[in-house]
Coordinates of C-alpha atoms in Angstrom, one line a residue:
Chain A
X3 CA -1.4 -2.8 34.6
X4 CA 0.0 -6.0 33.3
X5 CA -1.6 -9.1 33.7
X6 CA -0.5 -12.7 34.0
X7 CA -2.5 -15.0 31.9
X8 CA -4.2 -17.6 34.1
X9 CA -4.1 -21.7 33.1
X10 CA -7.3 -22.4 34.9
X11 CA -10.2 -22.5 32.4
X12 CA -12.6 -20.9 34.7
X13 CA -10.3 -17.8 35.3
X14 CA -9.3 -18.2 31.4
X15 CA -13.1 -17.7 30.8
X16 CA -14.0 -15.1 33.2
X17 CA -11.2 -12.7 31.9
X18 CA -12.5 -13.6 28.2
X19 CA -15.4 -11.7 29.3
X20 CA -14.6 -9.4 30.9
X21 CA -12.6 -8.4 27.6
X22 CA -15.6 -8.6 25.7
X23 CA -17.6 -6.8 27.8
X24 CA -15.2 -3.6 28.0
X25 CA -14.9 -4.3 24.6
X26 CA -18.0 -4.2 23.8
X27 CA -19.0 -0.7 25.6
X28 CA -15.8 0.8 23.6
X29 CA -17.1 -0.3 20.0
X30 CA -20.9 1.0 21.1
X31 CA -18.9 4.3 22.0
X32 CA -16.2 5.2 19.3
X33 CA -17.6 2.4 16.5
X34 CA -15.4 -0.3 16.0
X35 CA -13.4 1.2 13.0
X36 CA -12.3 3.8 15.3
X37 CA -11.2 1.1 18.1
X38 CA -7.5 -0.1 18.3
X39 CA -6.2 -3.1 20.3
X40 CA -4.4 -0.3 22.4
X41 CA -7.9 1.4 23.5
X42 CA -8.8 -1.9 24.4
X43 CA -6.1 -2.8 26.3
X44 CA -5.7 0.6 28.3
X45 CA -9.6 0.0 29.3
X46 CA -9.3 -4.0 31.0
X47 CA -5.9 -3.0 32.0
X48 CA -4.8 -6.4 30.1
X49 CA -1.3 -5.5 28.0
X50 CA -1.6 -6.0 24.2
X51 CA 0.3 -9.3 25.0
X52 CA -2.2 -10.9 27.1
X53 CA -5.3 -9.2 24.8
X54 CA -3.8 -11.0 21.9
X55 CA -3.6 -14.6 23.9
X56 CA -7.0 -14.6 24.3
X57 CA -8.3 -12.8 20.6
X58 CA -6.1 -12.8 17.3
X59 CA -7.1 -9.7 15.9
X60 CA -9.5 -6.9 16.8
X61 CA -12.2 -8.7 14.1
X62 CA -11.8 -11.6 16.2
X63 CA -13.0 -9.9 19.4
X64 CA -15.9 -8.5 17.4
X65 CA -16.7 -12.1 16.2
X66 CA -16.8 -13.5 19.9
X67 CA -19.1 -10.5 21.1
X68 CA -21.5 -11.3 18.1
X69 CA -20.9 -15.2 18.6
X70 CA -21.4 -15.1 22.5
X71 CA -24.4 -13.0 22.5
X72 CA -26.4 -14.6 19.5
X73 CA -25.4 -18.1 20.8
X74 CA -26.4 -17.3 24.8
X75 CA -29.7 -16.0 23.7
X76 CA -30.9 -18.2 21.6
X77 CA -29.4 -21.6 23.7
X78 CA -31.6 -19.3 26.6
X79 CA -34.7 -19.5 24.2
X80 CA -34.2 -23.0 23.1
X81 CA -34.2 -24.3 26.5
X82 CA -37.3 -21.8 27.9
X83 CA -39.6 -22.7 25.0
X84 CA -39.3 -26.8 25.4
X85 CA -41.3 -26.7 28.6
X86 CA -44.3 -24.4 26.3
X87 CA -46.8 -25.4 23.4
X88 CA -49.1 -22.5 23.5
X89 CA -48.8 -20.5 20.0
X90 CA -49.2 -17.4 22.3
X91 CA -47.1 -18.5 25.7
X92 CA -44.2 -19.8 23.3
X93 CA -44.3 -16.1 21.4
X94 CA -44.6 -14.2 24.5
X95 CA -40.9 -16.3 26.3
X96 CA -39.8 -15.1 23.1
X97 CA -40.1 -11.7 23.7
X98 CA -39.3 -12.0 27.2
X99 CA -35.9 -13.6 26.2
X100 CA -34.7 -11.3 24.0
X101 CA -35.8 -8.2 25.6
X102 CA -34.3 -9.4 29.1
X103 CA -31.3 -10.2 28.0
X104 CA -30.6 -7.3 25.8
X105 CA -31.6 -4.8 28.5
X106 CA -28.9 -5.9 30.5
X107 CA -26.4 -6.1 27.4
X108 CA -27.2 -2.8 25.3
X109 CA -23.8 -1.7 24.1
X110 CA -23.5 -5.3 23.1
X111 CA -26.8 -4.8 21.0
X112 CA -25.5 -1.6 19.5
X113 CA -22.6 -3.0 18.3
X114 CA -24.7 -6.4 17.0
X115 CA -26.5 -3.7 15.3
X116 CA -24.2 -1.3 13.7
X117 CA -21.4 -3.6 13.1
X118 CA -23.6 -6.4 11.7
X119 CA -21.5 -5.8 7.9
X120 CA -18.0 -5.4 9.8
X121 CA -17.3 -9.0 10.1
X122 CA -16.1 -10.9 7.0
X123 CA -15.5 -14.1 5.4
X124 CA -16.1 -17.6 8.2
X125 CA -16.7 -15.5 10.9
X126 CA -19.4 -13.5 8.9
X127 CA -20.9 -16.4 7.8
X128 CA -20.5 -18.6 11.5
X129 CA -22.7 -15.5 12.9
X130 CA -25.0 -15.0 10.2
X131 CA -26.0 -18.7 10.7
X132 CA -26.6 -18.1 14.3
X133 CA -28.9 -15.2 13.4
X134 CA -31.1 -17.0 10.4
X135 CA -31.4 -19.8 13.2
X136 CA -33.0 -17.1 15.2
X137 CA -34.6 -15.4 12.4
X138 CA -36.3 -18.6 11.2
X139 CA -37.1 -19.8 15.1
X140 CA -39.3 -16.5 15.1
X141 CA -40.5 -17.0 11.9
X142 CA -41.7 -20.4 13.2
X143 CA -43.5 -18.8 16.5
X144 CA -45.3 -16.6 14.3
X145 CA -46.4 -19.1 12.0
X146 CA -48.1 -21.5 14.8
X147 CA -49.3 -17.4 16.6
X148 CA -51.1 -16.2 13.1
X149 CA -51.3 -19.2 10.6
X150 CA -54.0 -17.0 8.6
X151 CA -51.1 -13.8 8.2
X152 CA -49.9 -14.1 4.5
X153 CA -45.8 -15.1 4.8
X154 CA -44.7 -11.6 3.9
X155 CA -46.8 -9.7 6.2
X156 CA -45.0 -12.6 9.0
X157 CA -41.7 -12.1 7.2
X158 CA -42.2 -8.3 7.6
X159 CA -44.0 -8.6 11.3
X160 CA -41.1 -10.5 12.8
X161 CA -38.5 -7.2 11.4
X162 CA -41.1 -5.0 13.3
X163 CA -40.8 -7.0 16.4
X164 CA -36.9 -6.8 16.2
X165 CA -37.5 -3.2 15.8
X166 CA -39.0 -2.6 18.9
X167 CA -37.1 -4.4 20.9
X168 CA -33.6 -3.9 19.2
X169 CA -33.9 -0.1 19.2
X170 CA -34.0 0.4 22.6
X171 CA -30.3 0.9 23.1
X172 CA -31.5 4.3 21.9
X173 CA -33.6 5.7 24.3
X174 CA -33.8 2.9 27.1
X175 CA -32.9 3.0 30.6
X176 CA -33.4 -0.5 31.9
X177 CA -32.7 1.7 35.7
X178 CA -35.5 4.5 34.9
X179 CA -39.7 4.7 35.4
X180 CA -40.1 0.8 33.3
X181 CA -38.3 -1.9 34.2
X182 CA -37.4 -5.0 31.6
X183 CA -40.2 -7.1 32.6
X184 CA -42.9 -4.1 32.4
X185 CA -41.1 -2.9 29.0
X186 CA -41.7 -6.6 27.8
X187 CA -44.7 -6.9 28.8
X188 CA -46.0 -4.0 26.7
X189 CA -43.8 -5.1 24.0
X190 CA -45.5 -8.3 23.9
X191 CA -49.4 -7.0 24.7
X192 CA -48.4 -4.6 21.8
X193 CA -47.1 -6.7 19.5
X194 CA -49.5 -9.9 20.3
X195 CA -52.8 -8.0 20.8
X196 CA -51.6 -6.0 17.5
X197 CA -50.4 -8.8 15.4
X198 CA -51.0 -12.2 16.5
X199 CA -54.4 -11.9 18.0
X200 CA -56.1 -9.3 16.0
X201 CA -57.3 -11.0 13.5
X202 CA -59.1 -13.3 16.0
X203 CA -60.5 -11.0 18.4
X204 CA -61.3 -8.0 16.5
X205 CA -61.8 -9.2 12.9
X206 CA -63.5 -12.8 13.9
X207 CA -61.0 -14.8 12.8
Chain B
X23 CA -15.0 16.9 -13.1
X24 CA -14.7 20.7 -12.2
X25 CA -18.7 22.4 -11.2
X26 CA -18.8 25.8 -11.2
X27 CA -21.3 27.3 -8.7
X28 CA -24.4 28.1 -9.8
X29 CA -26.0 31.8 -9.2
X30 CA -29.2 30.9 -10.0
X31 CA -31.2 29.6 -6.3
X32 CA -33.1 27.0 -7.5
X33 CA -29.6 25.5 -9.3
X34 CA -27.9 25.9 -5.8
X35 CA -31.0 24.1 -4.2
X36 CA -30.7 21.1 -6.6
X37 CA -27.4 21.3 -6.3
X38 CA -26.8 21.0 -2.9
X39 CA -29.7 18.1 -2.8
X40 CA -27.2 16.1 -5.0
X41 CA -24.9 16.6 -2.1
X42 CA -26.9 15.8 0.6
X43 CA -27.7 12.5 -1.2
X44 CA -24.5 11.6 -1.9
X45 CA -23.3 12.4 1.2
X46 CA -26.0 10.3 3.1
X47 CA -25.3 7.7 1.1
X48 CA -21.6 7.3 1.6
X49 CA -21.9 8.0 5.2
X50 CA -24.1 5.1 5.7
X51 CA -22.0 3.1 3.8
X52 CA -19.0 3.7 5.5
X53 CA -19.4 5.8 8.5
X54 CA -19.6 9.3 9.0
X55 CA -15.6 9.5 11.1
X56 CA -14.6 7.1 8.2
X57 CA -15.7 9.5 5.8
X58 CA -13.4 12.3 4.2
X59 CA -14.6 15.3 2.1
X60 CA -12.4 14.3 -0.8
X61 CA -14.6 10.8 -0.6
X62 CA -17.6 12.9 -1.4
X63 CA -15.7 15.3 -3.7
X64 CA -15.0 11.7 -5.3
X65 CA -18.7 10.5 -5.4
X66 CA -20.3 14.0 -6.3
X67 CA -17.6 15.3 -8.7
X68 CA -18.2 18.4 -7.7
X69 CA -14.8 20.1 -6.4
X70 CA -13.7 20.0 -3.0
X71 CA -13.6 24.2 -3.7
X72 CA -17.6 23.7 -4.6
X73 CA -18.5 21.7 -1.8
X74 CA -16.9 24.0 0.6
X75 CA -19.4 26.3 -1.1
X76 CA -22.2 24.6 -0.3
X77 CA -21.2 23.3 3.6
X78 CA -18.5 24.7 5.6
X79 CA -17.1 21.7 6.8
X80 CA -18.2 17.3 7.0
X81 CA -20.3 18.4 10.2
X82 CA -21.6 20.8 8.5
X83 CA -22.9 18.1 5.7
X84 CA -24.5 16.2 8.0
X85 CA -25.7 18.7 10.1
X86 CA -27.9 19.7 6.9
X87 CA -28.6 16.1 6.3
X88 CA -30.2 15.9 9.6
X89 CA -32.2 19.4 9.3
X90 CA -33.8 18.6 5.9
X91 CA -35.1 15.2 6.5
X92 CA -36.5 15.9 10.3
X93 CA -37.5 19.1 9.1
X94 CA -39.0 17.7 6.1
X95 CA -41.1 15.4 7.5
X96 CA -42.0 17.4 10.0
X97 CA -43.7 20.1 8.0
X98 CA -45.4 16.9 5.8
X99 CA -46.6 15.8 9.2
X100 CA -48.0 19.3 10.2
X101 CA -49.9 19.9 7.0
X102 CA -51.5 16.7 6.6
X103 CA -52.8 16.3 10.5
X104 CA -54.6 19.8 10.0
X105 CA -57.6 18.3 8.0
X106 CA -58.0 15.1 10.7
X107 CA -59.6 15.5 14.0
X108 CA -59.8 12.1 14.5
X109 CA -57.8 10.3 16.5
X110 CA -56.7 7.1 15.2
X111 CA -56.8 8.5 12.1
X112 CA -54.3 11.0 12.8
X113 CA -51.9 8.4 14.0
X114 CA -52.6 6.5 11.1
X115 CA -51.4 10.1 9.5
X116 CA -48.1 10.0 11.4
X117 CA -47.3 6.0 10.7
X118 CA -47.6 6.4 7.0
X119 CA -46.0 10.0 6.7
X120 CA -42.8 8.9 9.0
X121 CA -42.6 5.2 7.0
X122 CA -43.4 6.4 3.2
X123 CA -40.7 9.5 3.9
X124 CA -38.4 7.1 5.3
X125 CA -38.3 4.5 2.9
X126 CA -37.6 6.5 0.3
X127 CA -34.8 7.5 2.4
X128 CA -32.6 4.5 4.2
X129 CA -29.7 5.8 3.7
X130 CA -30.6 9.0 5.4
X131 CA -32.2 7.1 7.8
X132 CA -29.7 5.0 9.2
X133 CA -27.5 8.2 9.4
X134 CA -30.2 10.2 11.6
X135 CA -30.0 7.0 13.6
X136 CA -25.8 5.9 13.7
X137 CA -25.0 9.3 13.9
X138 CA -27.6 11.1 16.0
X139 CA -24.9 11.7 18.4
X140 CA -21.9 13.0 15.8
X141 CA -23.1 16.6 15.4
X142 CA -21.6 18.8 18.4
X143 CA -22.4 22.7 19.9
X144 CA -25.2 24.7 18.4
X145 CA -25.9 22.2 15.3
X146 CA -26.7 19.5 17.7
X147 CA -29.6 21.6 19.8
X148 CA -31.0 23.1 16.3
X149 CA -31.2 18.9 15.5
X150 CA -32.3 17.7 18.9
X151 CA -35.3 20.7 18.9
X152 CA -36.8 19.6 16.0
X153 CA -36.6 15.6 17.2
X154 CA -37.8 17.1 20.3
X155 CA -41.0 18.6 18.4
X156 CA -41.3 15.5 16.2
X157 CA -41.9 13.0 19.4
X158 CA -43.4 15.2 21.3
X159 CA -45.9 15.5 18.7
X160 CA -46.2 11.6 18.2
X161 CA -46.9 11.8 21.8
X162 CA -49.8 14.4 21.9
X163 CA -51.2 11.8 19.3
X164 CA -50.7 8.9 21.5
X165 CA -52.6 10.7 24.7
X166 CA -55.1 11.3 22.1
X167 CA -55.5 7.9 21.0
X168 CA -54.9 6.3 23.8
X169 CA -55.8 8.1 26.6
X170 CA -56.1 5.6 29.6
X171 CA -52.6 4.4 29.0
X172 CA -50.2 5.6 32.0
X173 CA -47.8 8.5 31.2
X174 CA -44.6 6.1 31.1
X175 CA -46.2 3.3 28.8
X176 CA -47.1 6.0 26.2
X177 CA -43.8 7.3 26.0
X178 CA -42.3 3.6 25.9
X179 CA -44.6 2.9 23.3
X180 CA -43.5 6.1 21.1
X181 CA -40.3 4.6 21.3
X182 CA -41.4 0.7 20.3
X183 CA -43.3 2.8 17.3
X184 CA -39.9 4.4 15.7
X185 CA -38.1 1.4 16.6
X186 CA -40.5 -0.6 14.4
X187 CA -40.1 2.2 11.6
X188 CA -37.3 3.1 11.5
X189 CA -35.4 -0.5 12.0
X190 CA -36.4 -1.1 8.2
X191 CA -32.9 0.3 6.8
X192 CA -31.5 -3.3 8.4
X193 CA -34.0 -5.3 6.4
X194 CA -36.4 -3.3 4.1
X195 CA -35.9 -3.2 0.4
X196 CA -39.1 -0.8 -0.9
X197 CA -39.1 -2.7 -4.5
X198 CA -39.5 -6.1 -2.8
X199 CA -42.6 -8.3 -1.7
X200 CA -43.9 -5.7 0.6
X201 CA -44.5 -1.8 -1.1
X202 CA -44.3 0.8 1.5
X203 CA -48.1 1.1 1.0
X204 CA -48.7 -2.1 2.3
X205 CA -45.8 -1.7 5.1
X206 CA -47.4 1.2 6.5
X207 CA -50.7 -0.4 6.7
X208 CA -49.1 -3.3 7.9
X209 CA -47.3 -1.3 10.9
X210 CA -50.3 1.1 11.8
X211 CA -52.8 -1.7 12.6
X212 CA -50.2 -3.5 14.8
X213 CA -49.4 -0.7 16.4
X214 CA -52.8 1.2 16.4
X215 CA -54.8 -2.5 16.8
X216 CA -52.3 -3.5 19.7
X217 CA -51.6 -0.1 21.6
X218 CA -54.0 2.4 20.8
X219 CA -57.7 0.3 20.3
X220 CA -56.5 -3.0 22.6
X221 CA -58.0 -1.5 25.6
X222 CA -61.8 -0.8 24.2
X223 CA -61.8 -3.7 21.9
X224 CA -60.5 -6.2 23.8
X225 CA -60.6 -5.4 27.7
X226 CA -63.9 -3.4 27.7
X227 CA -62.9 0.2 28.3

């Protein structure tokens, strides 16, 4: 199926995403080495002419998923924590964030994940911004949630968060017996009670 | 450089170790499809005649790969819970056994994880029993330790455990700030203080 590329902005960006979103699940599937413009053009059913109006190359796509996604969720955080100034609330809408939008993009995460070292040069380092911003904004949150934890135990404590919520594009099923919000919930009352509010509650303080 | 085969078991053993290593290595460097025998031919300089010795094909490799590190830590696992009756304790068993295994082993790691689903026919169910036992047993340990959790949050929360673990081969360097000592520790009393004891310490029962 050929298709026409649109003028209209709107359309422009609707088809961008859809591109991005096929592409996306075809990376998580067969790994992005193994992924040609072709396989990506036979699964949106936009020719290799139109694919290449709206990406330059096959790294480019890969940069706009990464871009996209980093950039969404953390404009998503930005704007939900402005309204908070509980330590514990602010870490909480953090997990909430992440883990809600994630569930609903999980071959996106897969590929943020294994493809993190496929992008190279400006568009490595453009993304890898993007990520430290987040990286540090959690950092931040877990500073004002446990000012008494040691920076390396925060340093390693924020990893451990990612881990929980990051790996569940390998066992979750966002349609099975726990939904997003109960999964995030637990993730928090896991991670808070564990982390942030331990040393308060059962050791004192 | 040419290695003849060794007779002698315990030369084959070490042998084929080097292999494995090597193997696990390069796969996680550059993918397990990207891969080609001659590349680990290349790395191992033993002969591709040798390594078809050893393995009978690249599935085979990381078929073996797979089998000696779940199987290894499995049996670790088994043999250390038999003196511990208690139950916390006995999760603390399973954090540091999984974490101290594992980060001595990234590499391997992040191939059991990018690759769990490369292996095909019988070498995938041999692999997918023993990861079967493994979390079923971190699950028996959970019901243990946390006993008044529902059914679907313990088995969520085995999940949010290995995701914590084993996301360190994106982050963790072992000879940097944090020793895996103190990681373990650090992991188990999140975990253990936010999952397993949050219910009796903090809500009462």
């Amino acid at each position: 199926m050929q298709t026409k590329v649109s003028s209209d902005p709107s359309r422009y960006d609707q088809k961008l995403e859809l591109i991005l979103r096929a592409s996306a699940r075809i990376f998580a599937e067969k790994s992005y080495h193994s992924t040609s413009m072709r396989d990506i053009s036979r699964a949106t059913g936009v020719s290799l002419a139109g694919l290449y109006h709206y990406c330059k190359s096959k790294e480019e796509l890969l940069f706009l998923i990464q871009d996209h996604c980093f950039g969404r969720v953390l404009q998503r955080l930005e704007e939900r924590l402005q309204s908070e100034s509980d330590p514990i609330a602010r870490l909480r809408i953090f997990i909430d964030n992440h883990l809600s939008f994630f569930a609903a993009n999980m071959a996106e995460m897969k590929v943020l994940s294994h493809e993190a070292n496929s992008l190279t040069g400006e568009r490595q380092r453009k993304v890898n911004a993007i990520k430290r911003r987040y990286v540090d904004l959690l950092e931040g949150l877990l500073k004002e949630a446990a000012p008494e934890e040691p920076a390396v135990e925060r340093s390693a404590a924020s990893y451990m968060l990612f881990g929980m919520m990051n790996w569940i594009y390998n066992w979750y099923d966002p349609a099975g017996a726990i939904d997003p919000d109960r999964l995030a919930e637990l993730i928090a009352r896991t991670f808070i009670g564990g982390f942030a509010e331990a040393r308060s509650t059962v050791h004192g303080g």
